[in-house]
PDB file of C-alpha atoms and ligand atoms in Angstrom:
ATOM      1  CA  MET A   1     -23.403  13.350  -1.513  1.00  0.00           C
ATOM      2  CA  ALA A   2     -22.880  11.839   1.368  1.00  0.00           C
ATOM      3  CA  MET A   3     -18.898  11.396   2.590  1.00  0.00           C
ATOM      4  CA  PHE A   4     -16.540   8.465   1.744  1.00  0.00           C
ATOM      5  CA  THR A   5     -14.140   7.138   4.440  1.00  0.00           C
ATOM      6  CA  LEU A   6     -11.331   5.330   2.782  1.00  0.00           C
ATOM      7  CA  ALA A   7      -8.455   4.153   5.930  1.00  0.00           C
ATOM      8  CA  HIS A   8      -4.922   3.611   4.226  1.00  0.00           C
ATOM      9  CA  LEU A   9      -2.224   1.525   5.989  1.00  0.00           C
ATOM     10  CA  SER A  10       0.423  -0.311   4.797  1.00  0.00           C
ATOM     11  CA  ASP A  11       3.431  -3.033   4.945  1.00  0.00           C
ATOM     12  CA  PRO A  12       2.079  -4.687   7.821  1.00  0.00           C
ATOM     13  CA  HIS A  13       4.917  -7.078   6.974  1.00  0.00           C
ATOM     14  CA  LEU A  14       2.397 -10.071   9.074  1.00  0.00           C
ATOM     15  CA  PRO A  15       4.205 -10.710  12.198  1.00  0.00           C
ATOM     16  CA  PRO A  16       5.951 -13.760  13.714  1.00  0.00           C
ATOM     17  CA  LEU A  17       7.885 -14.788  10.558  1.00  0.00           C
ATOM     18  CA  PRO A  18       7.152 -18.302  10.232  1.00  0.00           C
ATOM     19  CA  LYS A  19      10.600 -20.757  10.667  1.00  0.00           C
ATOM     20  CA  PRO A  20      11.598 -21.533   6.905  1.00  0.00           C
ATOM     21  CA  ARG A  21      12.535 -24.382   5.305  1.00  0.00           C
ATOM     22  CA  LEU A  22      16.192 -24.788   4.313  1.00  0.00           C
ATOM     23  CA  ILE A  23      15.888 -25.317   0.902  1.00  0.00           C
ATOM     24  CA  GLU A  24      13.924 -21.572   0.788  1.00  0.00           C
ATOM     25  CA  LEU A  25      16.769 -19.921   2.384  1.00  0.00           C
ATOM     26  CA  ALA A  26      19.062 -19.963  -0.708  1.00  0.00           C
ATOM     27  CA  GLY A  27      19.491 -17.055  -2.240  1.00  0.00           C
ATOM     28  CA  LYS A  28      17.927 -13.474  -1.532  1.00  0.00           C
ATOM     29  CA  ARG A  29      15.868 -15.096   1.285  1.00  0.00           C
ATOM     30  CA  ALA A  30      19.203 -15.730   3.678  1.00  0.00           C
ATOM     31  CA  LEU A  31      19.832 -12.391   3.861  1.00  0.00           C
ATOM     32  CA  GLY A  32      16.310 -11.386   4.451  1.00  0.00           C
ATOM     33  CA  TYR A  33      16.061 -13.703   6.735  1.00  0.00           C
ATOM     34  CA  VAL A  34      19.504 -12.716   8.691  1.00  0.00           C
ATOM     35  CA  ASN A  35      17.458  -9.264   8.533  1.00  0.00           C
ATOM     36  CA  TRP A  36      14.953 -10.369   9.952  1.00  0.00           C
ATOM     37  CA  THR A  37      15.854 -12.666  12.818  1.00  0.00           C
ATOM     38  CA  ARG A  38      18.704  -9.639  13.694  1.00  0.00           C
ATOM     39  CA  ASN A  39      16.699  -6.660  13.382  1.00  0.00           C
ATOM     40  CA  ARG A  40      13.710  -6.305  11.811  1.00  0.00           C
ATOM     41  CA  HIS A  41      11.586  -9.145  14.686  1.00  0.00           C
ATOM     42  CA  LYS A  42      12.598  -6.465  17.217  1.00  0.00           C
ATOM     43  CA  TYR A  43      10.269  -3.473  15.117  1.00  0.00           C
ATOM     44  CA  GLN A  44       7.836  -5.609  13.433  1.00  0.00           C
ATOM     45  CA  ARG A  45       4.838  -6.561  16.220  1.00  0.00           C
ATOM     46  CA  ARG A  46       1.822  -8.614  15.539  1.00  0.00           C
ATOM     47  CA  GLU A  47       0.525  -7.054  18.687  1.00  0.00           C
ATOM     48  CA  VAL A  48       0.890  -3.551  17.563  1.00  0.00           C
ATOM     49  CA  LEU A  49      -0.823  -4.687  14.245  1.00  0.00           C
ATOM     50  CA  ASP A  50      -3.631  -5.411  15.934  1.00  0.00           C
ATOM     51  CA  ALA A  51      -4.078  -2.853  17.738  1.00  0.00           C
ATOM     52  CA  LEU A  52      -3.865  -0.444  14.559  1.00  0.00           C
ATOM     53  CA  VAL A  53      -6.393  -2.850  13.186  1.00  0.00           C
ATOM     54  CA  ALA A  54      -8.842  -1.713  16.233  1.00  0.00           C
ATOM     55  CA  ASP A  55      -8.338   1.224  15.882  1.00  0.00           C
ATOM     56  CA  ILE A  56      -9.349   1.034  11.949  1.00  0.00           C
ATOM     57  CA  GLN A  57     -12.622  -0.678  12.895  1.00  0.00           C
ATOM     58  CA  ALA A  58     -13.250   1.679  15.865  1.00  0.00           C
ATOM     59  CA  GLN A  59     -13.130   4.550  12.993  1.00  0.00           C
ATOM     60  CA  ALA A  60     -15.619   2.489  10.842  1.00  0.00           C
ATOM     61  CA  PRO A  61     -14.578   3.363   7.011  1.00  0.00           C
ATOM     62  CA  ASP A  62     -16.238   3.056   4.260  1.00  0.00           C
ATOM     63  CA  HIS A  63     -13.311   1.013   2.804  1.00  0.00           C
ATOM     64  CA  VAL A  64      -9.670  -0.322   3.938  1.00  0.00           C
ATOM     65  CA  ALA A  65      -6.364   0.108   1.714  1.00  0.00           C
ATOM     66  CA  VAL A  66      -3.491  -1.886   2.101  1.00  0.00           C
ATOM     67  CA  THR A  67      -0.920  -1.063  -0.510  1.00  0.00           C
ATOM     68  CA  GLY A  68       1.767  -3.866  -0.040  1.00  0.00           C
ATOM     69  CA  ASP A  69       4.376  -5.857   1.994  1.00  0.00           C
ATOM     70  CA  LEU A  70       2.312  -7.986   4.013  1.00  0.00           C
ATOM     71  CA  VAL A  71       4.685 -11.051   4.061  1.00  0.00           C
ATOM     72  CA  ASN A  72       8.106 -10.592   4.695  1.00  0.00           C
ATOM     73  CA  LEU A  73      10.000 -13.542   2.693  1.00  0.00           C
ATOM     74  CA  ALA A  74       7.228 -14.815   0.360  1.00  0.00           C
ATOM     75  CA  LEU A  75       7.823 -18.066   2.039  1.00  0.00           C
ATOM     76  CA  GLU A  76       5.161 -20.686   1.002  1.00  0.00           C
ATOM     77  CA  ALA A  77       4.248 -20.615   5.186  1.00  0.00           C
ATOM     78  CA  GLU A  78       3.245 -16.721   5.212  1.00  0.00           C
ATOM     79  CA  PHE A  79       0.768 -16.787   2.994  1.00  0.00           C
ATOM     80  CA  ALA A  80      -2.688 -18.663   4.749  1.00  0.00           C
ATOM     81  CA  PRO A  81      -1.544 -16.858   8.117  1.00  0.00           C
ATOM     82  CA  ALA A  82      -1.655 -13.022   6.050  1.00  0.00           C
ATOM     83  CA  LEU A  83      -4.708 -14.288   4.312  1.00  0.00           C
ATOM     84  CA  ALA A  84      -6.517 -15.013   7.251  1.00  0.00           C
ATOM     85  CA  TRP A  85      -4.934 -11.422   9.083  1.00  0.00           C
ATOM     86  CA  LEU A  86      -6.688  -9.861   6.357  1.00  0.00           C
ATOM     87  CA  GLU A  87     -10.031 -10.957   6.225  1.00  0.00           C
ATOM     88  CA  GLY A  88      -9.860 -10.101   9.843  1.00  0.00           C
ATOM     89  CA  VAL A  89      -9.308  -6.430   8.340  1.00  0.00           C
ATOM     90  CA  GLY A  90     -13.100  -6.965   6.293  1.00  0.00           C
ATOM     91  CA  PRO A  91     -14.232  -8.598   3.313  1.00  0.00           C
ATOM     92  CA  PRO A  92     -12.568  -8.601  -0.117  1.00  0.00           C
ATOM     93  CA  ASP A  93     -15.671  -5.824  -0.886  1.00  0.00           C
ATOM     94  CA  ARG A  94     -14.477  -3.184   1.734  1.00  0.00           C
ATOM     95  CA  VAL A  95     -11.030  -3.463   1.637  1.00  0.00           C
ATOM     96  CA  THR A  96      -8.536  -3.471  -1.294  1.00  0.00           C
ATOM     97  CA  ALA A  97      -5.097  -4.838  -0.849  1.00  0.00           C
ATOM     98  CA  ILE A  98      -1.966  -4.869  -3.601  1.00  0.00           C
ATOM     99  CA  PRO A  99       1.509  -6.575  -3.380  1.00  0.00           C
ATOM    100  CA  GLY A 100       4.896  -4.866  -2.502  1.00  0.00           C
ATOM    101  CA  ASN A 101       8.077  -5.988  -3.504  1.00  0.00           C
ATOM    102  CA  HIS A 102       8.200  -8.566  -0.430  1.00  0.00           C
ATOM    103  CA  ASP A 103       5.192 -10.033  -1.496  1.00  0.00           C
ATOM    104  CA  ALA A 104       7.219 -11.062  -4.155  1.00  0.00           C
ATOM    105  CA  TYR A 105      10.339 -11.213  -3.175  1.00  0.00           C
ATOM    106  CA  VAL A 106      11.417 -15.003  -5.484  1.00  0.00           C
ATOM    107  CA  ARG A 107      10.284 -15.874  -8.392  1.00  0.00           C
ATOM    108  CA  ALA A 108       9.370 -19.008  -6.382  1.00  0.00           C
ATOM    109  CA  THR A 109       6.428 -17.304  -4.867  1.00  0.00           C
ATOM    110  CA  ARG A 110       6.269 -14.778  -7.414  1.00  0.00           C
ATOM    111  CA  HIS A 111       2.650 -15.383  -8.221  1.00  0.00           C
ATOM    112  CA  HIS A 112       1.378 -16.059  -5.029  1.00  0.00           C
ATOM    113  CA  PHE A 113      -0.652 -13.049  -4.246  1.00  0.00           C
ATOM    114  CA  GLY A 114      -2.439 -12.816  -7.177  1.00  0.00           C
ATOM    115  CA  GLU A 115      -3.468 -16.476  -6.732  1.00  0.00           C
ATOM    116  CA  ILE A 116      -4.149 -15.799  -3.202  1.00  0.00           C
ATOM    117  CA  PHE A 117      -5.488 -12.442  -2.705  1.00  0.00           C
ATOM    118  CA  ALA A 118      -7.340 -11.678  -6.181  1.00  0.00           C
ATOM    119  CA  THR A 119     -10.568 -11.090  -4.255  1.00  0.00           C
ATOM    120  CA  TYR A 120      -9.051  -8.303  -2.723  1.00  0.00           C
ATOM    121  CA  PHE A 121      -7.954  -6.747  -5.906  1.00  0.00           C
ATOM    122  CA  ALA A 122      -9.907  -7.841  -8.303  1.00  0.00           C
ATOM    123  CA  GLY A 123     -12.019  -4.962 -10.672  1.00  0.00           C
ATOM    124  CA  ASP A 124     -15.541  -4.518 -10.706  1.00  0.00           C
ATOM    125  CA  ASP A 125     -15.399  -5.750 -14.315  1.00  0.00           C
ATOM    126  CA  GLY A 126     -14.711  -9.450 -11.657  1.00  0.00           C
ATOM    127  CA  ASP A 127     -12.174  -9.529 -13.854  1.00  0.00           C
ATOM    128  CA  ILE A 128      -9.151 -10.925 -11.834  1.00  0.00           C
ATOM    129  CA  ALA A 129      -6.545 -11.451 -14.396  1.00  0.00           C
ATOM    130  CA  GLY A 130      -4.072  -8.566 -12.500  1.00  0.00           C
ATOM    131  CA  PHE A 131      -3.378  -4.701 -13.246  1.00  0.00           C
ATOM    132  CA  PRO A 132      -4.971  -2.360 -13.419  1.00  0.00           C
ATOM    133  CA  ALA A 133      -7.653  -3.121 -11.583  1.00  0.00           C
ATOM    134  CA  VAL A 134     -10.570  -0.554 -10.782  1.00  0.00           C
ATOM    135  CA  ARG A 135     -12.866  -0.655  -7.847  1.00  0.00           C
ATOM    136  CA  ARG A 136     -15.952   1.661  -7.318  1.00  0.00           C
ATOM    137  CA  ARG A 137     -16.948   2.752  -4.085  1.00  0.00           C
ATOM    138  CA  GLY A 138     -19.522   5.641  -3.253  1.00  0.00           C
ATOM    139  CA  PRO A 139     -17.946   8.631  -5.391  1.00  0.00           C
ATOM    140  CA  ALA A 140     -14.529   7.505  -5.717  1.00  0.00           C
ATOM    141  CA  ALA A 141     -12.609   5.081  -8.109  1.00  0.00           C
ATOM    142  CA  LEU A 142      -9.705   2.945  -6.298  1.00  0.00           C
ATOM    143  CA  ILE A 143      -6.843   2.144  -8.812  1.00  0.00           C
ATOM    144  CA  SER A 144      -5.145  -0.548  -8.426  1.00  0.00           C
ATOM    145  CA  LEU A 145      -1.375  -1.299  -9.489  1.00  0.00           C
ATOM    146  CA  SER A 146       1.694  -4.060  -8.711  1.00  0.00           C
ATOM    147  CA  THR A 147       4.977  -2.702  -8.737  1.00  0.00           C
ATOM    148  CA  ALA A 148       6.104  -5.950  -7.424  1.00  0.00           C
ATOM    149  CA  VAL A 149       8.793  -7.851  -8.968  1.00  0.00           C
ATOM    150  CA  PRO A 150      11.509 -10.209  -8.028  1.00  0.00           C
ATOM    151  CA  THR A 151      14.965  -8.136  -7.524  1.00  0.00           C
ATOM    152  CA  PRO A 152      18.546  -9.538  -7.037  1.00  0.00           C
ATOM    153  CA  PRO A 153      19.507  -9.390  -3.300  1.00  0.00           C
ATOM    154  CA  LEU A 154      19.727  -5.609  -2.087  1.00  0.00           C
ATOM    155  CA  MET A 155      16.853  -4.866  -3.865  1.00  0.00           C
ATOM    156  CA  ALA A 156      13.659  -3.631  -3.353  1.00  0.00           C
ATOM    157  CA  THR A 157      12.884  -1.907  -6.947  1.00  0.00           C
ATOM    158  CA  GLY A 158       9.746  -1.817  -8.308  1.00  0.00           C
ATOM    159  CA  THR A 159       8.624  -1.728 -11.824  1.00  0.00           C
ATOM    160  CA  LEU A 160       5.189  -1.479 -13.407  1.00  0.00           C
ATOM    161  CA  GLY A 161       6.284  -2.493 -16.989  1.00  0.00           C
ATOM    162  CA  ARG A 162       4.944  -1.500 -20.525  1.00  0.00           C
ATOM    163  CA  ASP A 163       1.792  -3.472 -20.402  1.00  0.00           C
ATOM    164  CA  GLN A 164       0.364  -2.730 -16.975  1.00  0.00           C
ATOM    165  CA  LEU A 165       1.401   1.435 -18.051  1.00  0.00           C
ATOM    166  CA  ALA A 166      -0.677   0.761 -20.939  1.00  0.00           C
ATOM    167  CA  ALA A 167      -3.671  -0.622 -19.654  1.00  0.00           C
ATOM    168  CA  LEU A 168      -3.522   2.398 -17.016  1.00  0.00           C
ATOM    169  CA  THR A 169      -3.826   4.537 -19.981  1.00  0.00           C
ATOM    170  CA  GLN A 170      -6.404   2.851 -21.309  1.00  0.00           C
ATOM    171  CA  VAL A 171      -8.526   3.182 -17.364  1.00  0.00           C
ATOM    172  CA  LEU A 172      -7.448   7.167 -17.017  1.00  0.00           C
ATOM    173  CA  GLU A 173      -8.581   7.727 -20.231  1.00  0.00           C
ATOM    174  CA  ARG A 174     -11.739   6.224 -19.345  1.00  0.00           C
ATOM    175  CA  LEU A 175     -11.837   8.114 -15.652  1.00  0.00           C
ATOM    176  CA  ALA A 176     -11.252  11.584 -17.160  1.00  0.00           C
ATOM    177  CA  ASN A 177     -14.954  11.637 -18.287  1.00  0.00           C
ATOM    178  CA  GLU A 178     -16.487  10.634 -15.074  1.00  0.00           C
ATOM    179  CA  ASP A 179     -17.268  12.838 -12.341  1.00  0.00           C
ATOM    180  CA  VAL A 180     -15.316  10.255  -9.746  1.00  0.00           C
ATOM    181  CA  PHE A 181     -12.881  10.935  -7.249  1.00  0.00           C
ATOM    182  CA  ARG A 182      -9.740   9.312  -8.712  1.00  0.00           C
ATOM    183  CA  ILE A 183      -7.596   7.134  -5.993  1.00  0.00           C
ATOM    184  CA  LEU A 184      -4.593   5.725  -7.369  1.00  0.00           C
ATOM    185  CA  LEU A 185      -3.089   2.633  -4.877  1.00  0.00           C
ATOM    186  CA  VAL A 186       0.717   1.813  -5.346  1.00  0.00           C
ATOM    187  CA  HIS A 187       3.176   0.122  -3.118  1.00  0.00           C
ATOM    188  CA  HIS A 188       6.229   2.436  -4.401  1.00  0.00           C
ATOM    189  CA  PRO A 189       6.274   6.032  -3.788  1.00  0.00           C
ATOM    190  CA  LEU A 190       6.423   7.714  -7.294  1.00  0.00           C
ATOM    191  CA  LYS A 191       9.991   9.967  -6.515  1.00  0.00           C
ATOM    192  CA  SER A 192      12.631   8.091  -4.046  1.00  0.00           C
ATOM    193  CA  ASN A 193      15.991   9.074  -3.405  1.00  0.00           C
ATOM    194  CA  SER A 194      16.980   5.670  -3.162  1.00  0.00           C
ATOM    195  CA  ARG A 195      18.391   3.590  -5.900  1.00  0.00           C
ATOM    196  CA  HIS A 196      17.935   0.578  -4.821  1.00  0.00           C
ATOM    197  CA  LYS A 197      14.637   1.196  -3.192  1.00  0.00           C
ATOM    198  CA  ARG A 198      13.282   3.450  -6.106  1.00  0.00           C
ATOM    199  CA  LEU A 199      10.454   2.481  -8.890  1.00  0.00           C
ATOM    200  CA  THR A 200      11.900   2.226 -11.696  1.00  0.00           C
ATOM    201  CA  ASP A 201       9.291   3.439 -14.392  1.00  0.00           C
ATOM    202  CA  SER A 202       7.820   6.604 -12.297  1.00  0.00           C
ATOM    203  CA  ALA A 203       8.975   8.860 -14.978  1.00  0.00           C
ATOM    204  CA  ALA A 204       6.222   6.861 -17.230  1.00  0.00           C
ATOM    205  CA  LEU A 205       3.231   6.516 -14.412  1.00  0.00           C
ATOM    206  CA  LEU A 206       4.129  10.121 -13.513  1.00  0.00           C
ATOM    207  CA  ALA A 207       3.876  11.586 -17.589  1.00  0.00           C
ATOM    208  CA  LEU A 208       0.457   9.707 -17.512  1.00  0.00           C
ATOM    209  CA  ILE A 209      -0.674  11.295 -14.189  1.00  0.00           C
ATOM    210  CA  LYS A 210       0.218  14.112 -14.988  1.00  0.00           C
ATOM    211  CA  GLN A 211      -1.990  14.029 -18.306  1.00  0.00           C
ATOM    212  CA  HIS A 212      -4.758  12.392 -17.567  1.00  0.00           C
ATOM    213  CA  GLY A 213      -4.574  13.303 -13.484  1.00  0.00           C
ATOM    214  CA  VAL A 214      -6.099  11.809 -10.282  1.00  0.00           C
ATOM    215  CA  GLU A 215      -7.411  13.213  -7.194  1.00  0.00           C
ATOM    216  CA  LEU A 216      -4.766  11.073  -5.081  1.00  0.00           C
ATOM    217  CA  ILE A 217      -1.581   8.960  -4.772  1.00  0.00           C
ATOM    218  CA  LEU A 218      -1.267   6.591  -1.923  1.00  0.00           C
ATOM    219  CA  HIS A 219       1.876   4.313  -1.495  1.00  0.00           C
ATOM    220  CA  GLY A 220       3.668   2.676   1.085  1.00  0.00           C
ATOM    221  CA  HIS A 221       7.060   1.133   0.635  1.00  0.00           C
ATOM    222  CA  ASP A 222       9.386   3.957   2.737  1.00  0.00           C
ATOM    223  CA  HIS A 223       7.721   3.110   5.646  1.00  0.00           C
ATOM    224  CA  MET A 224       7.131   7.442   6.675  1.00  0.00           C
ATOM    225  CA  HIS A 225       4.697   9.547   7.087  1.00  0.00           C
ATOM    226  CA  SER A 226       4.962  11.412   3.167  1.00  0.00           C
ATOM    227  CA  THR A 227       3.213  13.665   1.617  1.00  0.00           C
ATOM    228  CA  MET A 228       4.473  14.971  -2.011  1.00  0.00           C
ATOM    229  CA  TRP A 229       2.962  17.057  -4.903  1.00  0.00           C
ATOM    230  CA  PHE A 230       2.614  15.681  -8.186  1.00  0.00           C
ATOM    231  CA  GLU A 231       2.033  17.732 -11.279  1.00  0.00           C
ATOM    232  CA  GLY A 232      -1.203  17.156 -12.866  1.00  0.00           C
ATOM    233  CA  PRO A 233      -3.781  18.868 -15.651  1.00  0.00           C
ATOM    234  CA  ASN A 234      -4.989  20.779 -12.860  1.00  0.00           C
ATOM    235  CA  GLY A 235      -2.704  21.324 -10.253  1.00  0.00           C
ATOM    236  CA  ASP A 236      -0.745  19.647  -8.416  1.00  0.00           C
ATOM    237  CA  ILE A 237      -1.999  16.339  -6.977  1.00  0.00           C
ATOM    238  CA  PRO A 238      -1.587  14.747  -3.041  1.00  0.00           C
ATOM    239  CA  ALA A 239       0.459  11.678  -2.668  1.00  0.00           C
ATOM    240  CA  VAL A 240       0.492  10.668   0.715  1.00  0.00           C
ATOM    241  CA  GLY A 241       2.513   7.745   1.987  1.00  0.00           C
ATOM    242  CA  VAL A 242       2.157   5.766   5.493  1.00  0.00           C
ATOM    243  CA  PRO A 243       4.188   3.996   8.041  1.00  0.00           C
ATOM    244  CA  SER A 244       4.718   0.359   8.182  1.00  0.00           C
ATOM    245  CA  ALA A 245       1.506  -0.751  10.151  1.00  0.00           C
ATOM    246  CA  SER A 246       3.295  -3.059  12.285  1.00  0.00           C
ATOM    247  CA  ALA A 247       6.171  -1.025  13.701  1.00  0.00           C
ATOM    248  CA  LEU A 248       7.257   0.137  17.277  1.00  0.00           C
ATOM    249  CA  ALA A 249       9.526   3.361  16.289  1.00  0.00           C
ATOM    250  CA  HIS A 250      13.647   2.300  15.751  1.00  0.00           C
ATOM    251  CA  GLY A 251      16.340   4.840  14.292  1.00  0.00           C
ATOM    252  CA  ARG A 252      14.804   7.341  11.838  1.00  0.00           C
ATOM    253  CA  TYR A 253      11.405   5.417  11.604  1.00  0.00           C
ATOM    254  CA  PRO A 254       8.290   6.329  12.678  1.00  0.00           C
ATOM    255  CA  ALA A 255       5.854   4.087  14.995  1.00  0.00           C
ATOM    256  CA  ALA A 256       3.005   2.417  12.863  1.00  0.00           C
ATOM    257  CA  ALA A 257      -0.321   4.807  11.981  1.00  0.00           C
ATOM    258  CA  TYR A 258      -2.708   4.817   9.277  1.00  0.00           C
ATOM    259  CA  ASN A 259      -4.342   7.733   7.485  1.00  0.00           C
ATOM    260  CA  LEU A 260      -7.763   8.539   7.191  1.00  0.00           C
ATOM    261  CA  PHE A 261      -9.261   9.966   4.418  1.00  0.00           C
ATOM    262  CA  ALA A 262     -12.814  12.020   3.960  1.00  0.00           C
ATOM    263  CA  ILE A 263     -13.774  12.363   0.582  1.00  0.00           C
ATOM    264  CA  GLU A 264     -17.059  14.733  -0.600  1.00  0.00           C
ATOM    265  CA  ARG A 265     -17.826  16.607  -3.319  1.00  0.00           C
ATOM    266  CA  ASP A 266     -18.669  20.166  -2.312  1.00  0.00           C
ATOM    267  CA  ILE A 267     -20.175  22.815  -4.630  1.00  0.00           C
ATOM    268  CA  ALA A 268     -16.974  23.716  -5.102  1.00  0.00           C
ATOM    269  CA  GLY A 269     -15.523  20.737  -5.877  1.00  0.00           C
ATOM    270  CA  TRP A 270     -13.942  17.751  -4.008  1.00  0.00           C
ATOM    271  CA  ARG A 271     -12.551  18.341  -0.814  1.00  0.00           C
ATOM    272  CA  CYS A 272     -10.291  15.503   1.230  1.00  0.00           C
ATOM    273  CA  GLU A 273      -9.547  15.680   4.373  1.00  0.00           C
ATOM    274  CA  GLN A 274      -6.508  13.837   5.799  1.00  0.00           C
ATOM    275  CA  THR A 275      -6.844  12.259   9.407  1.00  0.00           C
ATOM    276  CA  VAL A 276      -3.229  10.656  10.741  1.00  0.00           C
ATOM    277  CA  ARG A 277      -3.277   8.175  13.661  1.00  0.00           C
ATOM    278  CA  SER A 278      -0.926   6.554  14.922  1.00  0.00           C
ATOM    279  CA  LEU A 279       0.298   4.415  18.514  1.00  0.00           C
ATOM    280  CA  ASP A 280       1.628   6.911  20.771  1.00  0.00           C
ATOM    281  CA  HIS A 281       2.626   4.938  24.433  1.00  0.00           C
ATOM    282  CA  GLY A 282       1.932   1.412  24.842  1.00  0.00           C
ATOM    283  CA  LEU A 283      -0.639   0.404  22.562  1.00  0.00           C
ATOM    284  CA  GLU A 284      -2.779   3.781  22.041  1.00  0.00           C
ATOM    285  CA  ILE A 285      -3.857   4.796  18.999  1.00  0.00           C
ATOM    286  CA  ARG A 286      -3.865   8.579  18.765  1.00  0.00           C
ATOM    287  CA  GLN A 287      -5.180  11.366  15.930  1.00  0.00           C
ATOM    288  CA  ILE A 288      -1.637  13.186  15.936  1.00  0.00           C
ATOM    289  CA  LYS A 289      -2.959  15.389  12.456  1.00  0.00           C
ATOM    290  CA  GLN A 290      -5.618  16.148  10.262  1.00  0.00           C
ATOM    291  CA  VAL A 291      -4.932  18.450   7.180  1.00  0.00           C
ATOM    292  CA  ARG A 292      -7.409  18.922   3.898  1.00  0.00           C
ATOM    293  CA  LEU A 293      -5.292  18.360   1.085  1.00  0.00           C
ATOM    294  CA  VAL A 294      -8.042  18.998  -1.349  1.00  0.00           C
TER     295      VAL A 294
HETATM  296 FE1  FE2 B 301       7.849  -2.721   3.644  1.00  0.00          FE
HETATM  297 FE1  FE2 B 302       8.677  -2.369   0.071  1.00  0.00          FE
END
């Protein structure tokens, strides 16, 4: 079987932020807007994101996964530019995008992601009703989840909810009988030290993974390089997080990066190698790490 390559980027937080209408700044967005104008605009840079995407395209992966936080305050005016950007990354059959908490920042626009990006996560069955959604690409089965729910100010938690977990159980039961490399796409990490940034029902998800297994978990949200291992039915499963795709290094946060996963089957089983490519001096993108995960 030929090698399959998947690029994973996350949290583009597409800059620049359009000017909000006054009415849009009520409630949670007010704080977010102050944070953007004081801090985030300095670190989330469109030229960085463009350099990263150009490098991904030069690598010509078979598929690209974008694990959420495409926008910032989920303003009406943010969604059209975000879709245009995603279309620049690639067509819906080559790119899978899931929502993050910033894509459902407030109640008023919480359904926008599902409507506007539907073709970018819709499962192979053509069902665009929601999550989980399953897409098969080469030897891989991409399982998309949504943890995006509006939360009170200063909170950035995520929740899958009972219905999605029940549907995911069925998906995992079905896939367990098939010879596919299962990749779970989820915005929030499955373990967090932060109460206000955590996935509230991660315990239920971890239990499902422990029982049914997947081969790889990809997430964003923390804006950090991260590899965690979680218990599966046949050994530990790697969960890999990436920095924000538009970020300049700042404070404890690293510069923008993405991961390339090369997946293939050999006689002994699955092989999955991770290559990390990161923003270096100026807008240069370089390989900074290569490691065999599986
Ligand atoms: Fe984010
Ligand atoms: Fe997030």
